[in-house]
Each structure stands twice: as structure tokens, then as C-alpha cells.
Short mmCIF file of C-alpha atoms in Angstrom, two decimals:
data_model
loop_
_atom_site.label_atom_id
_atom_site.label_comp_id
_atom_site.label_asym_id
_atom_site.label_seq_id
_atom_site.Cartn_x
_atom_site.Cartn_y
_atom_site.Cartn_z
CA UNK A 1 -76.70 41.19 -2.64
CA UNK A 2 -77.16 41.25 1.17
CA UNK A 3 -74.28 42.53 3.24
CA UNK A 4 -72.24 40.15 5.35
CA UNK A 5 -69.95 40.54 8.34
CA UNK A 6 -66.96 39.99 6.07
CA UNK A 7 -67.83 43.19 4.20
CA UNK A 8 -66.84 45.28 7.24
CA UNK A 9 -63.86 45.73 9.51
CA UNK A 10 -64.32 46.69 13.16
CA UNK A 11 -62.26 49.74 14.12
CA UNK A 12 -63.19 50.31 17.77
CA UNK A 13 -65.94 50.02 20.37
CA UNK A 14 -67.92 53.23 20.90
CA UNK A 15 -70.09 52.17 23.82
CA UNK A 16 -72.14 49.48 25.50
CA UNK A 17 -75.69 49.73 26.81
CA UNK A 18 -78.81 47.73 27.53
CA UNK A 19 -79.35 47.28 23.77
CA UNK A 20 -75.93 45.75 23.23
CA UNK A 21 -72.67 47.15 21.89
CA UNK A 22 -72.05 49.95 19.43
CA UNK A 23 -68.91 49.69 17.30
CA UNK A 24 -67.21 51.87 14.74
CA UNK A 25 -66.67 49.98 11.51
CA UNK A 26 -65.19 50.48 8.04
CA UNK A 27 -66.87 49.27 4.86
CA UNK A 28 -64.12 47.50 2.96
CA UNK A 29 -65.29 48.19 -0.59
CA UNK A 30 -65.07 52.00 -0.33
CA UNK A 31 -63.56 52.74 3.09
CA UNK A 32 -66.71 54.49 4.35
CA UNK A 33 -66.89 54.83 8.15
CA UNK A 34 -70.13 53.56 9.70
CA UNK A 35 -71.32 52.10 13.00
CA UNK A 36 -73.21 48.98 13.87
CA UNK A 37 -75.12 47.95 16.94
CA UNK A 38 -74.81 44.36 18.02
CA UNK A 39 -77.90 42.94 19.73
CA UNK A 40 -78.35 39.41 21.03
CA UNK A 41 -81.82 38.10 20.23
CA UNK A 42 -81.41 34.52 21.45
CA UNK A 43 -83.38 35.14 24.65
CA UNK A 44 -86.26 36.91 22.88
CA UNK A 45 -89.59 35.28 22.19
CA UNK A 46 -90.60 34.65 18.60
CA UNK A 47 -93.04 37.55 18.75
CA UNK A 48 -90.30 39.90 20.01
CA UNK A 49 -87.99 38.71 17.27
CA UNK A 50 -90.59 39.42 14.63
CA UNK A 51 -91.24 42.84 16.14
CA UNK A 52 -87.50 43.55 16.12
CA UNK A 53 -87.20 42.70 12.43
CA UNK A 54 -90.33 44.67 11.55
CA UNK A 55 -89.13 47.68 13.54
CA UNK A 56 -85.69 47.68 11.95
CA UNK A 57 -87.30 47.51 8.52
CA UNK A 58 -89.49 50.46 9.49
CA UNK A 59 -86.51 52.47 10.68
CA UNK A 60 -84.80 51.93 7.35
CA UNK A 61 -87.71 53.70 5.68
CA UNK A 62 -87.22 56.88 7.70
CA UNK A 63 -85.18 59.36 5.66
CA UNK A 64 -84.57 62.78 7.17
CA UNK A 65 -81.60 65.11 7.46
CA UNK A 66 -81.85 65.06 11.28
CA UNK A 67 -82.31 61.29 11.68
CA UNK A 68 -79.41 58.88 11.73
CA UNK A 69 -79.42 57.03 8.42
CA UNK A 70 -79.84 53.28 8.61
CA UNK A 71 -77.98 51.33 5.95
CA UNK A 72 -78.59 47.64 6.50
CA UNK A 73 -78.96 44.78 8.95
CA UNK A 74 -77.05 41.54 9.24
CA UNK A 75 -78.42 38.52 11.08
CA UNK A 76 -75.94 35.96 12.41
CA UNK A 77 -78.06 32.95 13.28
CA UNK A 78 -75.13 30.90 14.59
CA UNK A 79 -74.56 33.48 17.34
CA UNK A 80 -78.16 34.69 17.56
CA UNK A 81 -76.95 38.26 16.90
CA UNK A 82 -78.38 41.07 14.79
CA UNK A 83 -76.17 43.92 13.54
CA UNK A 84 -77.87 47.20 12.65
CA UNK A 85 -75.60 49.27 10.38
CA UNK A 86 -76.10 53.03 10.42
CA UNK A 87 -74.53 56.42 9.82
CA UNK A 88 -71.48 57.44 11.85
CA UNK A 89 -71.76 60.82 13.63
CA UNK A 90 -68.39 62.49 14.16
CA UNK A 91 -69.66 65.02 16.72
CA UNK A 92 -70.55 62.43 19.35
CA UNK A 93 -73.76 62.69 21.39
CA UNK A 94 -75.35 65.21 23.76
CA UNK A 95 -74.64 63.06 26.83
CA UNK A 96 -70.91 63.37 26.15
CA UNK A 97 -71.28 67.13 25.63
CA UNK A 98 -73.18 67.57 28.91
CA UNK A 99 -70.58 65.56 30.82
CA UNK A 100 -67.74 67.62 29.30
CA UNK A 101 -69.45 70.91 30.18
CA UNK A 102 -70.02 69.71 33.73
CA UNK A 103 -66.40 68.76 34.12
CA UNK A 104 -65.06 71.98 32.62
CA UNK A 105 -67.62 74.31 34.19
CA UNK A 106 -68.88 75.43 30.77
CA UNK A 107 -72.31 75.72 29.18
CA UNK A 108 -73.80 75.86 25.71
CA UNK A 109 -74.92 79.09 24.08
CA UNK A 110 -78.60 79.97 23.73
CA UNK A 111 -78.37 79.89 19.94
CA UNK A 112 -77.05 76.35 20.10
CA UNK A 113 -79.86 75.40 22.51
CA UNK A 114 -82.49 76.70 20.06
CA UNK A 115 -80.75 74.85 17.24
CA UNK A 116 -80.90 71.54 19.12
CA UNK A 117 -84.53 72.10 20.11
CA UNK A 118 -85.72 72.93 16.59
CA UNK A 119 -83.77 70.21 14.80
CA UNK A 120 -84.80 67.53 17.32
CA UNK A 121 -88.44 68.62 17.00
CA UNK A 122 -88.20 68.30 13.22
CA UNK A 123 -86.75 64.80 13.62
CA UNK A 124 -89.59 63.82 15.98
CA UNK A 125 -92.10 65.19 13.50
CA UNK A 126 -90.75 62.74 10.93
CA UNK A 127 -90.95 59.92 13.51
CA UNK A 128 -94.51 60.76 14.53
CA UNK A 129 -95.89 60.68 11.01
CA UNK A 130 -98.59 58.10 10.61
CA UNK A 131 -97.77 54.89 8.74
CA UNK A 132 -100.58 52.43 8.16
CA UNK A 133 -102.56 54.23 10.86
CA UNK A 134 -99.82 53.87 13.51
CA UNK A 135 -97.35 56.50 14.69
CA UNK A 136 -93.67 55.71 14.91
CA UNK A 137 -92.73 56.73 18.46
CA UNK A 138 -89.23 57.15 19.71
CA UNK A 139 -89.90 56.02 23.30
CA UNK A 140 -86.31 56.49 24.47
CA UNK A 141 -85.42 60.12 23.80
CA UNK A 142 -82.40 61.14 25.91
CA UNK A 143 -79.05 62.90 25.40
CA UNK A 144 -77.26 59.62 24.65
CA UNK A 145 -79.57 59.05 21.66
CA UNK A 146 -79.15 62.50 20.10
CA UNK A 147 -76.01 62.60 17.98
CA UNK A 148 -74.16 65.42 16.25
CA UNK A 149 -72.51 65.44 12.88
CA UNK A 150 -69.26 67.25 12.07
CA UNK A 151 -71.19 70.58 11.83
CA UNK A 152 -73.00 70.01 15.17
CA UNK A 153 -76.33 69.30 13.49
CA UNK A 154 -78.76 66.93 15.18
CA UNK A 155 -78.93 63.27 14.16
CA UNK A 156 -81.65 61.46 16.13
CA UNK A 157 -81.06 57.76 16.57
CA UNK A 158 -82.18 54.61 18.36
CA UNK A 159 -85.91 55.42 18.26
CA UNK A 160 -88.36 52.60 18.56
CA UNK A 161 -85.82 50.05 19.84
CA UNK A 162 -86.93 50.33 23.47
CA UNK A 163 -90.46 49.25 22.57
CA UNK A 164 -89.14 46.29 20.59
CA UNK A 165 -86.57 45.05 23.06
CA UNK A 166 -88.80 45.30 26.09
CA UNK A 167 -92.42 44.41 26.68
CA UNK A 168 -94.90 47.01 27.85
CA UNK A 169 -94.93 45.57 31.37
CA UNK A 170 -91.16 45.84 31.76
CA UNK A 171 -90.63 49.02 29.75
CA UNK A 172 -89.63 51.00 32.86
CA UNK A 173 -86.48 48.87 33.05
CA UNK A 174 -85.20 50.86 30.08
CA UNK A 175 -84.75 53.79 32.46
CA UNK A 176 -82.80 51.95 35.13
CA UNK A 177 -79.82 54.17 35.88
CA UNK A 178 -81.35 57.09 33.93
CA UNK A 179 -85.01 57.30 34.99
CA UNK A 180 -85.13 61.10 35.04
CA UNK A 181 -86.98 61.51 31.73
CA UNK A 182 -89.94 59.29 32.65
CA UNK A 183 -93.18 61.10 31.90
CA UNK A 184 -96.06 61.21 34.43
CA UNK A 185 -98.05 58.75 32.33
CA UNK A 186 -95.23 56.21 32.59
CA UNK A 187 -94.91 56.81 36.31
CA UNK A 188 -98.66 56.19 36.58
CA UNK A 189 -98.38 53.06 34.41
CA UNK A 190 -100.34 54.58 31.58
CA UNK A 191 -99.66 53.93 27.92
CA UNK A 192 -96.89 55.70 26.10
CA UNK A 193 -97.95 58.19 23.40
CA UNK A 194 -96.61 61.00 21.27
CA UNK A 195 -96.81 63.48 24.14
CA UNK A 196 -94.39 61.25 26.09
CA UNK A 197 -91.72 62.06 23.48
CA UNK A 198 -92.50 65.78 23.98
CA UNK A 199 -91.99 65.45 27.76
CA UNK A 200 -88.66 63.69 27.20
CA UNK A 201 -87.60 66.43 24.76
CA UNK A 202 -88.34 69.14 27.35
CA UNK A 203 -86.35 67.27 30.03
CA UNK A 204 -83.43 66.78 27.66
CA UNK A 205 -83.36 70.47 26.68
CA UNK A 206 -83.46 71.49 30.32
CA UNK A 207 -80.51 69.27 31.22
CA UNK A 208 -78.58 70.47 28.15
CA UNK A 209 -78.81 74.06 29.44
CA UNK A 210 -78.78 73.56 33.23
CA UNK A 211 -76.41 70.52 33.17
CA UNK A 212 -78.86 68.73 35.46
CA UNK A 213 -82.25 67.05 34.87
CA UNK A 214 -85.34 69.01 35.97
CA UNK A 215 -86.27 66.25 38.45
CA UNK A 216 -83.69 64.56 40.67
CA UNK A 217 -84.02 62.44 43.80
CA UNK A 218 -82.12 59.91 45.85
CA UNK A 219 -84.65 57.14 45.21
CA UNK A 220 -87.28 56.16 42.68
CA UNK A 221 -90.27 56.95 44.93
CA UNK A 222 -89.10 60.52 45.58
CA UNK A 223 -88.36 60.96 41.89
CA UNK A 224 -91.84 59.72 40.95
CA UNK A 225 -93.38 62.16 43.41
CA UNK A 226 -91.49 65.13 41.90
CA UNK A 227 -92.41 64.06 38.39
CA UNK A 228 -96.10 63.91 39.31
CA UNK A 229 -95.89 67.40 40.80
CA UNK A 230 -93.97 68.81 37.82
CA UNK A 231 -92.08 71.51 39.78
CA UNK A 232 -88.53 72.36 38.77
CA UNK A 233 -86.22 75.44 38.94
CA UNK A 234 -85.89 78.04 36.20
CA UNK A 235 -83.09 77.76 33.67
CA UNK A 236 -79.85 79.58 34.57
CA UNK A 237 -80.26 83.33 34.12
CA UNK A 238 -77.91 83.42 31.14
CA UNK A 239 -80.75 81.91 29.11
CA UNK A 240 -83.76 83.94 27.99
CA UNK A 241 -87.22 83.72 29.51
CA UNK A 242 -88.51 82.67 26.07
CA UNK A 243 -86.33 79.56 26.06
CA UNK A 244 -87.36 78.77 29.64
CA UNK A 245 -91.05 79.16 28.75
CA UNK A 246 -90.95 76.90 25.65
CA UNK A 247 -89.25 74.18 27.73
CA UNK A 248 -91.85 74.56 30.50
CA UNK A 249 -94.63 74.08 27.96
CA UNK A 250 -93.14 70.71 27.03
CA UNK A 251 -92.80 69.61 30.67
CA UNK A 252 -96.50 69.83 31.54
CA UNK A 253 -97.87 67.12 33.80
CA UNK A 254 -101.25 67.06 32.09
CA UNK A 255 -100.95 65.39 28.70
CA UNK A 256 -103.70 67.57 27.25
CA UNK A 257 -101.79 70.76 28.17
CA UNK A 258 -98.59 69.49 26.66
CA UNK A 259 -98.09 70.83 23.11
CA UNK A 260 -97.82 68.56 20.10
CA UNK A 261 -94.96 68.64 17.61
CA UNK A 262 -97.05 70.81 15.29
CA UNK A 263 -97.86 73.29 18.08
CA UNK A 264 -94.20 73.68 19.02
CA UNK A 265 -93.14 74.35 15.43
CA UNK A 266 -96.07 76.78 15.00
CA UNK A 267 -95.03 78.88 18.01
CA UNK A 268 -94.11 82.41 16.76
CA UNK A 269 -90.90 82.47 18.77
CA UNK A 270 -89.88 79.04 17.47
CA UNK A 271 -90.71 80.10 13.92
CA UNK A 272 -88.59 83.22 14.29
CA UNK A 273 -85.67 81.20 15.61
CA UNK A 274 -86.17 78.59 12.90
CA UNK A 275 -86.05 81.23 10.18
CA UNK A 276 -82.83 82.65 11.65
CA UNK A 277 -81.39 79.15 11.86
CA UNK A 278 -82.29 78.37 8.26
CA UNK A 279 -80.80 81.70 7.16
CA UNK A 280 -77.61 80.75 8.96
CA UNK A 281 -77.68 77.36 7.28
CA UNK A 282 -78.20 78.99 3.87
CA UNK A 283 -75.44 81.49 4.65
CA UNK A 284 -73.18 78.67 5.74
CA UNK A 285 -73.99 76.75 2.60
CA UNK A 286 -73.45 79.90 0.52
CA UNK A 287 -70.14 80.53 2.23
CA UNK A 288 -69.32 76.90 1.78
CA UNK A 289 -70.33 77.15 -1.86
CA UNK A 290 -68.28 80.32 -2.24
CA UNK A 291 -65.37 78.64 -0.55
CA UNK A 292 -65.78 75.65 -2.82
CA UNK A 293 -65.95 77.97 -5.83
CA UNK A 294 -62.88 79.80 -4.60
CA UNK A 295 -61.16 76.48 -4.06
CA UNK A 296 -62.18 75.38 -7.54
CA UNK A 297 -60.82 78.64 -8.97
CA UNK A 298 -57.57 78.09 -7.11
CA UNK A 299 -57.44 74.52 -8.34
CA UNK A 300 -58.07 75.73 -11.89
CA UNK A 301 -55.30 78.29 -11.55
CA UNK A 302 -52.96 75.70 -10.18
CA UNK A 303 -53.95 73.39 -13.02
CA UNK A 304 -53.25 76.08 -15.63
CA UNK A 305 -49.94 76.93 -13.98
CA UNK A 306 -49.05 73.27 -13.95
CA UNK A 307 -49.95 72.91 -17.63
CA UNK A 308 -47.84 75.98 -18.49
CA UNK A 309 -44.91 74.65 -16.52
CA UNK A 310 -45.27 71.26 -18.19
CA UNK A 311 -45.21 72.93 -21.58
CA UNK A 312 -42.11 74.89 -20.62
CA UNK A 313 -40.56 71.70 -19.41
CA UNK A 314 -41.40 69.98 -22.70
CA UNK A 315 -39.82 72.85 -24.65
CA UNK A 316 -36.72 72.69 -22.50
CA UNK A 317 -36.57 68.93 -22.95
CA UNK A 318 -36.85 69.35 -26.72
CA UNK A 319 -34.18 72.04 -26.68
CA UNK A 320 -31.95 69.85 -24.56
CA UNK A 321 -32.58 66.91 -26.87
CA UNK A 322 -31.67 69.08 -29.88
CA UNK A 323 -28.50 70.20 -28.14
CA UNK A 324 -27.61 66.64 -27.29
CA UNK A 325 -28.09 65.63 -30.93
CA UNK A 326 -25.94 68.57 -32.06
CA UNK A 327 -23.22 67.66 -29.57
CA UNK A 328 -23.40 64.03 -30.64
CA UNK A 329 -23.08 65.08 -34.32
CA UNK A 330 -20.12 67.28 -33.51
CA UNK A 331 -18.49 64.50 -31.57
CA UNK A 332 -19.05 62.15 -34.53
CA UNK A 333 -17.50 64.65 -36.97
CA UNK A 334 -14.55 65.24 -34.62
CA UNK A 335 -14.11 61.51 -34.31
CA UNK A 336 -14.07 61.06 -38.06
CA UNK A 337 -11.58 63.91 -38.45
CA UNK A 338 -9.39 62.39 -35.79
CA UNK A 339 -9.51 59.03 -37.57
CA UNK A 340 -8.53 60.64 -40.86
CA UNK A 341 -5.71 62.56 -39.21
CA UNK A 342 -4.44 59.41 -37.53
CA UNK A 343 -4.64 57.58 -40.86
CA UNK A 344 -2.67 60.32 -42.61
CA UNK A 345 -0.14 60.33 -39.80
CA UNK A 346 0.29 56.59 -40.13
CA UNK A 347 0.78 56.94 -43.89
CA UNK A 348 3.44 59.62 -43.39
CA UNK A 349 5.21 57.53 -40.80
CA UNK A 350 5.11 54.52 -43.13
CA UNK A 351 6.59 56.52 -45.98
CA UNK A 352 9.39 57.89 -43.76
CA UNK A 353 10.19 54.41 -42.51
CA UNK A 354 10.25 53.08 -46.10
CA UNK A 355 12.53 55.92 -47.29
CA UNK A 356 14.96 55.39 -44.44
CA UNK A 357 15.03 51.65 -45.08
CA UNK A 358 15.66 52.17 -48.80
CA UNK A 359 18.50 54.59 -48.19
CA UNK A 360 20.15 52.23 -45.75
CA UNK A 361 19.92 49.36 -48.25
CA UNK A 362 21.64 51.41 -51.00
CA UNK A 363 24.49 52.44 -48.74
CA UNK A 364 25.38 49.22 -47.02
CA UNK A 365 23.79 46.32 -48.85
CA UNK A 366 25.89 44.52 -51.48
CA UNK A 367 25.14 41.28 -53.25
CA UNK A 368 26.48 38.20 -51.51
CA UNK A 369 28.35 36.96 -54.63
CA UNK A 370 30.20 40.25 -55.07
CA UNK A 371 33.67 40.39 -53.42
CA UNK A 372 36.45 42.95 -53.50
CA UNK A 373 38.62 40.76 -55.73
CA UNK A 374 35.88 40.34 -58.34
CA UNK A 375 35.16 44.02 -58.17
CA UNK A 376 38.82 44.78 -58.90
CA UNK A 377 38.97 42.31 -61.77
CA UNK A 378 36.00 43.94 -63.39
CA UNK A 379 37.43 47.48 -63.23
CA UNK A 380 38.65 48.69 -66.66
CA UNK A 381 40.70 51.82 -67.05
CA UNK A 382 40.72 54.24 -69.90
CA UNK A 383 43.55 53.71 -72.39
CA UNK A 384 45.14 56.97 -71.48
CA UNK A 385 45.13 56.01 -67.86
CA UNK A 386 46.57 52.63 -68.72
CA UNK A 387 49.50 54.15 -70.58
CA UNK A 388 50.15 56.56 -67.76
CA UNK A 389 49.98 53.74 -65.27
CA UNK A 390 52.49 51.76 -67.24
CA UNK A 391 54.61 54.79 -67.45
CA UNK A 392 54.52 55.13 -63.72
CA UNK A 393 55.56 51.52 -63.32
CA UNK A 394 58.46 51.81 -65.80
CA UNK A 395 59.98 54.91 -64.40
CA UNK A 396 61.58 53.26 -61.31
CA UNK A 397 63.48 50.80 -63.56
CA UNK A 398 65.10 53.58 -65.47
CA UNK A 399 66.25 55.16 -62.35
CA UNK A 400 64.31 58.28 -63.13
CA UNK A 401 62.44 60.22 -60.62
CA UNK A 402 58.70 59.38 -60.47
CA UNK A 403 56.93 62.26 -62.09
CA UNK A 404 53.99 61.80 -59.64
CA UNK A 405 56.32 62.57 -56.79
CA UNK A 406 57.67 65.71 -58.43
CA UNK A 407 55.00 68.17 -59.31
CA UNK A 408 57.22 70.37 -61.42
CA UNK A 409 58.65 67.50 -63.46
CA UNK A 410 55.43 66.68 -65.31
CA UNK A 411 53.88 68.77 -68.00
CA UNK A 412 50.29 68.52 -66.47
CA UNK A 413 48.63 69.38 -63.17
CA UNK A 414 48.45 66.55 -60.64
CA UNK A 415 45.31 67.89 -59.09
CA UNK A 416 43.51 67.90 -62.42
CA UNK A 417 44.59 64.34 -63.07
CA UNK A 418 43.37 63.14 -59.71
CA UNK A 419 40.06 64.78 -60.32
CA UNK A 420 39.79 63.11 -63.68
CA UNK A 421 40.78 59.79 -62.20
CA UNK A 422 38.24 60.12 -59.46
CA UNK A 423 35.43 61.03 -61.84
CA UNK A 424 36.29 58.36 -64.34
CA UNK A 425 36.82 55.74 -61.66
CA UNK A 426 33.55 56.47 -59.96
CA UNK A 427 31.75 56.24 -63.30
CA UNK A 428 33.42 52.92 -64.11
CA UNK A 429 32.55 51.52 -60.62
CA UNK A 430 28.96 52.64 -60.98
CA UNK A 431 28.66 50.98 -64.41
CA UNK A 432 30.16 47.79 -63.05
CA UNK A 433 27.76 47.76 -60.11
CA UNK A 434 24.86 48.06 -62.49
CA UNK A 435 26.30 45.25 -64.55
CA UNK A 436 26.65 43.07 -61.45
CA UNK A 437 23.07 43.67 -60.41
#
């Protein structure tokens, strides 16, 4: 399914040039950071439009580690705009690097210069390969079109667009503002060819090291004159004569004397530097692989430690759960014991209350129909007691002294009699009470 503008979110504007505007975007489905270039094609002729589409399709077929990867294109016919979506390069471009070095009074190292030269040459080799009998030329090689990834490796971009966006007769307008990389054949209105890319590469490498183009002038005519002559100062002395010589080979006025891509890569010095560069890349990859392996080992250790800790945690949780169950069981048993104790205590209290109530009823409670008079009428004395009672009642009439009042006058003990009376009387009262009940 073709991509649409709604599939992306614009993050910021990177820059604006004669081709249009370059913006940093985010692909919504996976969050991948890319860039797109917006170009207005409304003013182009139909032939130019067809060339633009054909060229973009061609660029999408170029796959190389040192060429910016093209992902897709989106055509907005309502606005007559085309959006070319490509790889985002975190390291910026060489134009920004040159400007920063100028400002800070710094310069690149020679090793970095060789790295840029070799990697850009390899990218151009991929561009110059024949396709259907026609070479794919860059035509606009300059620092602003050479990008760097996060590891400062070259990513060549924007090749071929200058030829598409501008006709052959007005191609020089591409260099307005930056005409310093124009080759002698362009100055002489000759056709552009592969060797023109080589000239531009030499000029770019010179400026990258010297922080100034090899040919400068206050006007176009003076600049054209210097370009035709081909004279320029040596590189700063901090750079080797070998680097200066390989750059001078590329900036040869005569096209025939200018080396091809194959000749540059076949140069013994370039081969030596390329081998060293590739060894560094392999070493970097090895170190990176070792670091990744070390990181993986650390991750594995952390994973094992985490698993062990999780197991310990599980054991502690089980132990805690067991303790909680034990405590809960103990609490349940204690609760049951407490309930039984409270039940027993209530039973004891109930019995005590019942006993106290019963005793109180025996002592103080009498039947309602039982009075003192009826109690007295029901009392019956023993015959002996009756005779003695009568005797006691008769004695005062005879004028005799009452034997109960004179202890010595009676033949028996008064205390013994009272005891007998008390015992017998209590027994008689008790029997009568039972009879009443």
C-alpha cells in the first residue's frame, strides 16, 4: 500500500535550498526517524516531470552503505508537490562541519580526510555504474550533499536531482551562491560527464582540509579564469604530501588527465589507506560485537540474578503465607477457647444466681394463706409438755411458787428442758410447715 502524508508526522525543518525544503519526520507506525524533501513541480514541463519521476525511481534502486537510502515518494497533486522520503543522518553534513571548524579555528585529522575521500569515492563508484547503457551521475557533489551517520561514515545524497530539476542550458544556475566546484568543462559550456564528479570531489576534499575552496574570486569571471588555469595553493602543512597529491590528481583541468573512479581506488596509497580503514571498521565491529556480547552476558547475569531473587521472594511469600495461616489457626483456636470459657463462666454465674435466689426464697418466703394465728393453732405439744404446761398454769392458783422461777425447787434441770422444748418445737413447726405446703 503506497505511503501517504498522514503516515508521517513532521518534527522540524532541517534546511531549505533551491530544490525545496528538507524536513525531519517520524513514521507513525514504528516511530522511525526519517527525512523528506518537498519539491514543487507545478512550474515544470511535462517532460521535466516525467524525468523527475524516472530519476526518483532510479535513485530508489541504488543500495549502498555510503549512499543515503531512499524509502518512498509521495505525490500531492492538489498542491503539485512531491515528497522524497529518505534515511535520516544524525551526523549532519560536511558543510556544517566545515563552518563549525572555521568558526572554532579547528581542522579535521588526516585519517578522517582519507576516510571521507575513500567512502565518497566508493559511493560515486556505485552511482557511476552503467544502467541500460547510461551512467548515473551525481552532478551536484558538494559538502552540503555529503552526510554523516552517527559513526561519522559517509552517506552521499541528492545525486541526480540537479539534472532533473534544471535543463542543460540553465544547469549553471544550480551553482548560484556556491559556484566554486564548477569544473572547467562546465565553465566552457561543455557537457557534464563522470570526470566532472571527480573534479567536484577533489574540490570538496580540498575545502574540507583547508576550510576554503581551491578557487575563490570576487566575481564569476575571475572565478572562471582561475578554474580554467587550475592553480591553487598546497594543503596546510599538517596534511601529508600524499593527501595533497591525490587531491591534485582529481583537480586536473584536462579531463583526460583526470583519474576515473577506478583509477583512484587502484592507487597504491589509496589501497593502503582503504585496507587500514577497513581494518579499523572490522576492529570497531569486533569491539562492538565484543561489547554487545559483554552486554548480553551482563544482561544474562542480571536475568539470572533476577530469577534467583524472584524465587527467593516466592519462597518468602510462601513462608509468610504459611505463617499467616498458622497465626489465623491459632487465633481461631484461641477464639474458640475464649468462647468456651465465657460459656462456662456464664453457667457458673447462672448457678450462683439460682442458688442465692433459692436460699432467699426458703428464708423469707411464706405462703400467702399462712398466718401466725393459723400457725399457732396447728402447733401440737407432746403430752408430757402439755401436762407440765398445765402444771405451770395451776401453780399460781395454789399460791405456790412457780417451779420455773426457782431452779432448786424442781427435780429436773431447766436448761435440759428448754433444750428439749426447743428441739421438739422446731421439729413440730417443721412438720407443720411441710403439711401446710
